[in-house]
Each structure stands twice: as structure tokens, then as C-alpha cells.
mmCIF file with all atom_site columns, C-alpha atoms in Angstrom:
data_model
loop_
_atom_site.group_PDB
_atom_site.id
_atom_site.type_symbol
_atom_site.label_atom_id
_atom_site.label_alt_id
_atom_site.label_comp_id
_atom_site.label_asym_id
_atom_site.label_entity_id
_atom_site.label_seq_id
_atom_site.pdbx_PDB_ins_code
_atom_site.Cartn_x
_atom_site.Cartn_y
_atom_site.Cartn_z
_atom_site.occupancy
_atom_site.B_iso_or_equiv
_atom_site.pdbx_formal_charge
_atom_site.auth_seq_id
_atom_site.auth_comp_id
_atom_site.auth_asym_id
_atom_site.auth_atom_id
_atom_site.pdbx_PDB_model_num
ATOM 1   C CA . UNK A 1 1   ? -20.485 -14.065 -7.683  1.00 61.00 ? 1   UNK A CA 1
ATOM 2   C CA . UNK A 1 2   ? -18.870 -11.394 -5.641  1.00 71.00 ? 2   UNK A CA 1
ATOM 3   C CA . UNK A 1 3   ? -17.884 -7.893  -7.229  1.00 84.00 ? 3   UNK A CA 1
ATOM 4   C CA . UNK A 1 4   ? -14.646 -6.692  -8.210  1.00 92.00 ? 4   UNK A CA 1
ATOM 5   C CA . UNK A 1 5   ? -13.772 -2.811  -9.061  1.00 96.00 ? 5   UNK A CA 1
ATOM 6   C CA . UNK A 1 6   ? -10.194 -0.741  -9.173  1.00 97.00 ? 6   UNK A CA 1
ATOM 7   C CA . UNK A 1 7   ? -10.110 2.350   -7.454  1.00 97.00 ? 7   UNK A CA 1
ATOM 8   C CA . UNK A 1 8   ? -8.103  5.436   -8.628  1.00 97.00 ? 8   UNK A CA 1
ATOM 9   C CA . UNK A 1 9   ? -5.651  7.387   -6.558  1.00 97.00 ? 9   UNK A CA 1
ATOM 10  C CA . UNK A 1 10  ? -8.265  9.626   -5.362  1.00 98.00 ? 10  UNK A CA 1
ATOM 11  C CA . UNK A 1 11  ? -10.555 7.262   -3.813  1.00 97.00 ? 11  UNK A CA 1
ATOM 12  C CA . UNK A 1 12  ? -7.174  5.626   -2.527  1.00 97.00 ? 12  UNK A CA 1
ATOM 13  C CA . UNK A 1 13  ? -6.920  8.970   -0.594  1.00 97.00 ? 13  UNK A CA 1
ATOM 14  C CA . UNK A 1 14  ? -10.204 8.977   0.571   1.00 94.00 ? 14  UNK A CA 1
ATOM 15  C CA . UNK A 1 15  ? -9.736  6.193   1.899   1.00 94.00 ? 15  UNK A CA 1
ATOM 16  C CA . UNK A 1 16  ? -5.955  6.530   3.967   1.00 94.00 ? 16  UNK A CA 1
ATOM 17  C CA . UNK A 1 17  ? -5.226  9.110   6.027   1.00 94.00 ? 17  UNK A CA 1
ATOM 18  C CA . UNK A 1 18  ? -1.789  9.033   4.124   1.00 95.00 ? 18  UNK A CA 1
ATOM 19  C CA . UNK A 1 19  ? -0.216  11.847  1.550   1.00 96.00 ? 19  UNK A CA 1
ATOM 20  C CA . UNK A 1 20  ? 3.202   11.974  -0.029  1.00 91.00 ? 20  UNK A CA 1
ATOM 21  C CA . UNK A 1 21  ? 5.582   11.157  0.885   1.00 90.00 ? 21  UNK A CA 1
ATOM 22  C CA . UNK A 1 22  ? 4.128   8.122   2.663   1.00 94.00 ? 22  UNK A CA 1
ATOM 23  C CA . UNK A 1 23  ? 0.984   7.169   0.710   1.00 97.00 ? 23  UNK A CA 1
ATOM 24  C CA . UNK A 1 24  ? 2.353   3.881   -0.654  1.00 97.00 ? 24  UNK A CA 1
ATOM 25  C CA . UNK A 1 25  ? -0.934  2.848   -2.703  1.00 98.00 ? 25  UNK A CA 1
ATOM 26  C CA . UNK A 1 26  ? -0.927  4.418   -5.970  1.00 97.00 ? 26  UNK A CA 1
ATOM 27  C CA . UNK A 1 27  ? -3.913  2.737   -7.499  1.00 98.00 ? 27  UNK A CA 1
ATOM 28  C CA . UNK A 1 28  ? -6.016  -0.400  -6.862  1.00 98.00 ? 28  UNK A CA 1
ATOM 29  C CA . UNK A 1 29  ? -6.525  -2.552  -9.939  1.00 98.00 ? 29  UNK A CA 1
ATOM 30  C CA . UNK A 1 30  ? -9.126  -4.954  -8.300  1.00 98.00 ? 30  UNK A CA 1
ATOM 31  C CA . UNK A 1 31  ? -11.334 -5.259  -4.910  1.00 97.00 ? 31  UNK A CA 1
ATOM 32  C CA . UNK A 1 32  ? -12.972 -8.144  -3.845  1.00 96.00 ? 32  UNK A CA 1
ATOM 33  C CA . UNK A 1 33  ? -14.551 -7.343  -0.513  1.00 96.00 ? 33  UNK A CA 1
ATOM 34  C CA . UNK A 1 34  ? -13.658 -9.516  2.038   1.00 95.00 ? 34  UNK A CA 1
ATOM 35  C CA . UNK A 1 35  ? -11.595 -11.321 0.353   1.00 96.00 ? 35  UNK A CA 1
ATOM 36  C CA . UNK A 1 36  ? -8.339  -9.890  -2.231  1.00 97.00 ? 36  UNK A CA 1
ATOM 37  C CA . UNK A 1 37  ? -6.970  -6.727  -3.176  1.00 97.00 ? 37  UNK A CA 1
ATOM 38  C CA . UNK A 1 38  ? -4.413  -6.077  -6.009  1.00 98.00 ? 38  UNK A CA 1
ATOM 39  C CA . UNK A 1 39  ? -2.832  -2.708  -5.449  1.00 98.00 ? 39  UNK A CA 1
ATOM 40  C CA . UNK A 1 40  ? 0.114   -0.725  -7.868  1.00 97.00 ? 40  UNK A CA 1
ATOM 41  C CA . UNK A 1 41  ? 2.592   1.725   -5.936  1.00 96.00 ? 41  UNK A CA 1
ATOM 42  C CA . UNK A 1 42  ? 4.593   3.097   -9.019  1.00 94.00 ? 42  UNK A CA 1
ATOM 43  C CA . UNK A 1 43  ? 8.686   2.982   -7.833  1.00 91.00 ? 43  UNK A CA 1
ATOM 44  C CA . UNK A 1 44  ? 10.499  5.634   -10.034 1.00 89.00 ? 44  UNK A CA 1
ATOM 45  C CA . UNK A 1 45  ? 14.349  6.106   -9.428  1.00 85.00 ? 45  UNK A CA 1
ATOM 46  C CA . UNK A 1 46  ? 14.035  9.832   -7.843  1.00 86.00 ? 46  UNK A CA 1
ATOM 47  C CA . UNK A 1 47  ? 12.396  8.238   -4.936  1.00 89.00 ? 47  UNK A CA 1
ATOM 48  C CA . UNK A 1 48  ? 13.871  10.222  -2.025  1.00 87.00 ? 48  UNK A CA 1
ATOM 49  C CA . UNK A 1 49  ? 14.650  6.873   -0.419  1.00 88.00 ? 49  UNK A CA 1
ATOM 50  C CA . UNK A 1 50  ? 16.879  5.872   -2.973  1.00 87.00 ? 50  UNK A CA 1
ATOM 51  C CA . UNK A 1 51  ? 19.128  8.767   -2.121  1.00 86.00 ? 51  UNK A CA 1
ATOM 52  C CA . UNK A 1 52  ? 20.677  7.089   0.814   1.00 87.00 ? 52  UNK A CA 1
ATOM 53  C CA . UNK A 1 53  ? 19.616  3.337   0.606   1.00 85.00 ? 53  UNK A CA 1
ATOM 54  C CA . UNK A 1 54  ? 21.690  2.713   -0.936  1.00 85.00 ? 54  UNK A CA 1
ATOM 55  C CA . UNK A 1 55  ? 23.829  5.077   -3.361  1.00 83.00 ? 55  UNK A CA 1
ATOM 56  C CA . UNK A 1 56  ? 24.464  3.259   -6.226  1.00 87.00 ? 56  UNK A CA 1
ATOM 57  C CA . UNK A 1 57  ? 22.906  0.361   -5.520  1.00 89.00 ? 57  UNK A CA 1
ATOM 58  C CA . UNK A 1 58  ? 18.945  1.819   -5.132  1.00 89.00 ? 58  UNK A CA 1
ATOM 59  C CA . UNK A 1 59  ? 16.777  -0.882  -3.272  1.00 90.00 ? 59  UNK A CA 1
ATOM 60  C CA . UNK A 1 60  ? 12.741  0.089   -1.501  1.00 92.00 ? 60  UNK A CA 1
ATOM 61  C CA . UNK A 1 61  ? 13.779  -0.069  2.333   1.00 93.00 ? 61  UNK A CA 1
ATOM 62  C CA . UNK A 1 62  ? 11.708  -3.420  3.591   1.00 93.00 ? 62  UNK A CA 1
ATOM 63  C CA . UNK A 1 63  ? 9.887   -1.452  5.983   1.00 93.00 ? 63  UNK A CA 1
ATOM 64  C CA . UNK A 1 64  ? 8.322   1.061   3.560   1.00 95.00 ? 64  UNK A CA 1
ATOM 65  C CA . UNK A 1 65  ? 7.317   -2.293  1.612   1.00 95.00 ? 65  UNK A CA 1
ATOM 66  C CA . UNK A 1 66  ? 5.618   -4.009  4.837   1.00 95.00 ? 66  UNK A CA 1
ATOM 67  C CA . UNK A 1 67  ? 3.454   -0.278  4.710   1.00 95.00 ? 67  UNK A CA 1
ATOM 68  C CA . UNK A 1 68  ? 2.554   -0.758  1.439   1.00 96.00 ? 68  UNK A CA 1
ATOM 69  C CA . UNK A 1 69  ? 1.506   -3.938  2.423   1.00 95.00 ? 69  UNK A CA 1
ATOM 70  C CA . UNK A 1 70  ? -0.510  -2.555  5.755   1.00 96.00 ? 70  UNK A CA 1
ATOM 71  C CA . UNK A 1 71  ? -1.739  0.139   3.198   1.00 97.00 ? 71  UNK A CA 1
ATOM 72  C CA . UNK A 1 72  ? -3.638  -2.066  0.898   1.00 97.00 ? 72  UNK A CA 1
ATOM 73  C CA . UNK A 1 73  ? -4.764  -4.133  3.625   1.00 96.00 ? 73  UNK A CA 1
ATOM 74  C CA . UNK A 1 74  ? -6.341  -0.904  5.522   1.00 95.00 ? 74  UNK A CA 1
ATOM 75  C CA . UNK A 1 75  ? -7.886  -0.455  1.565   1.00 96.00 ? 75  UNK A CA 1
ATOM 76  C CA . UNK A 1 76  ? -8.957  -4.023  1.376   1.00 96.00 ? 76  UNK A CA 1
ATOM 77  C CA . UNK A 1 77  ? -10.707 -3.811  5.511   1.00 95.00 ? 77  UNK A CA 1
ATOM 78  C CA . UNK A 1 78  ? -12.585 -0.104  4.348   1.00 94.00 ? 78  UNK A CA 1
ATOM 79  C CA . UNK A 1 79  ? -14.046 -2.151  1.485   1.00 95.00 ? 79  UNK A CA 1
ATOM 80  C CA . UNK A 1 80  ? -14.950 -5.234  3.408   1.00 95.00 ? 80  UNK A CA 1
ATOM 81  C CA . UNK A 1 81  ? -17.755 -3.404  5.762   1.00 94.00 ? 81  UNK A CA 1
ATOM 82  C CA . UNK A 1 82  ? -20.449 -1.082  5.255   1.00 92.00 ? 82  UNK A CA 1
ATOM 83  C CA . UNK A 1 83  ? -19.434 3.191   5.342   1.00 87.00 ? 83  UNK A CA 1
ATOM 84  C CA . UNK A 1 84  ? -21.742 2.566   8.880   1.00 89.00 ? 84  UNK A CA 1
ATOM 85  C CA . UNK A 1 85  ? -18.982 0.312   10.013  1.00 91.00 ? 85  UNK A CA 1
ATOM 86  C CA . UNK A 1 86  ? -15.762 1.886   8.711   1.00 88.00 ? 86  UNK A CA 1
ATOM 87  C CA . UNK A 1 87  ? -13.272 3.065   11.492  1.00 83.00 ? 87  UNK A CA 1
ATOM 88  C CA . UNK A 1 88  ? -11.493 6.414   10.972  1.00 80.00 ? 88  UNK A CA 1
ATOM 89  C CA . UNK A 1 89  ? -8.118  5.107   11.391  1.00 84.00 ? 89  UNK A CA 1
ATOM 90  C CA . UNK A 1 90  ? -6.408  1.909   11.305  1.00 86.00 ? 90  UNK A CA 1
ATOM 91  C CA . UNK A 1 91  ? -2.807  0.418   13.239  1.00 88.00 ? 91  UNK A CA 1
ATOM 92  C CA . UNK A 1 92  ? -0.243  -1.843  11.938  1.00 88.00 ? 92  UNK A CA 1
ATOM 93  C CA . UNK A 1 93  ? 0.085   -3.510  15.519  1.00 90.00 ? 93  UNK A CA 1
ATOM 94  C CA . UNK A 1 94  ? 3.009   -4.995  14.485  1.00 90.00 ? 94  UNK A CA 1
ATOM 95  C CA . UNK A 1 95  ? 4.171   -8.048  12.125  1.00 92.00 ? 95  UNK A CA 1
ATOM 96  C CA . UNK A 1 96  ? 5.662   -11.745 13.698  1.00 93.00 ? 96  UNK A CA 1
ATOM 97  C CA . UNK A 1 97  ? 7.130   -13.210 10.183  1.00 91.00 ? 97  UNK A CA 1
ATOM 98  C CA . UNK A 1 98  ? 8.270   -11.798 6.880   1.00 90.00 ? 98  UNK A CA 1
ATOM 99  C CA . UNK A 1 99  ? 10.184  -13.055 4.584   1.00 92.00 ? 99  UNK A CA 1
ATOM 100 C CA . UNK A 1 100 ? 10.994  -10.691 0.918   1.00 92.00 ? 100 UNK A CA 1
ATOM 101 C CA . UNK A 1 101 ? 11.330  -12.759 -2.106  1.00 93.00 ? 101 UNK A CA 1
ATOM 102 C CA . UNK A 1 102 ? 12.942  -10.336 -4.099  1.00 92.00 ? 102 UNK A CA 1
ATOM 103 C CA . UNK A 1 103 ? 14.686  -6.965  -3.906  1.00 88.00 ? 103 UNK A CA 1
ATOM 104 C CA . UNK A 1 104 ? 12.505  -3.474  -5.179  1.00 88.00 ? 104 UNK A CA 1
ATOM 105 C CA . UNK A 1 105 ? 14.909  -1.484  -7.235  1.00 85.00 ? 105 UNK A CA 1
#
């Protein structure tokens, strides 16, 4: 049976070279190395996004959800391999297909 754990913001950040405004992993509720990672980024309605996109009708610009995404995945790689093995920095190369289910508001 494989492991699971959460890590707290500050092992988030010791993890991602990210800091506000563009560290989009709050939390991580559960790890399972190598294979799943559940992550939390809280959305709160003074986001400075929300400002302009768009004014009275607040929705999470899909590109700031796609590096949440990339975010937890760099999490989810750091915790797959050995501290020997980690790489100091990771790329998004890019993304083919996505498709958002749902609006973040």
C-alpha cells in the first residue's frame, strides 16, 4: 500500500519557485507518489484578477487555472523521485487539449 500525506503551504513553497501573486497551490490535501495529487488554491473575490476579468461578472482567467494545474503537477513530479533526483526548476512546455467544465467565480 503506497503512502499518502497533505502538505501545508510552506512545504508547498519549498517546493515551487512561485510566491504571490502567482503561487496557485495553497495546500495539498493528499500525495500519492507517482501516482495522484489533490491540491486546494483558495479563490476569494479580492483576487486582483477579478478586477478586470471581468467587472461584474468575476470568473479565474483559464490560463491561471491550466498553472494551477502545472503547479500541482510540478508538486506531484518533486514527490514522485528521491531529493537526489529532484530538478531545481520545472517548464510547462506547453498544453495540446483542454477543455473547462465549469466556470471559477
Amino acid at each position: 500500500m503506497t503512502e499518502t500525506y497533505s502538505l501545508d503551504v510552506e512545504a508547498v513553497m519549498a517546493r515551487l519557485p512561485h510566491r504571490y501573486p502567482f503561487l496557485m497551490v495553497d495546500r495539498v490535501l493528499e500525495v500519492v507518489p507517482g501516482k495522484s495529487l489533490v491540491a486546494v488554491k483558495n479563490v476569494t473575490s479580492n483576487e486582483a484578477y477579478f478586477q478586470g476579468h471581468f467587472p461584474g461578472h468575476p470568473v479565474m482567467p483559464g490560463v491561471l487555472i491550466l498553472e494551477s494545474l502545472a503547479q500541482a503537477g510540478g508538486i506531484l513530479a518533486c514527490e514522485s523521485v528521491t531529493a537526489d533526483e529532484r530538478i531545481s526548476i520545472l517548464y510547462l512546455a506547453g498544453i495540446e487539449e483542454s477543455r473547462f467544465k465549469q466556470m471559477v467565480r
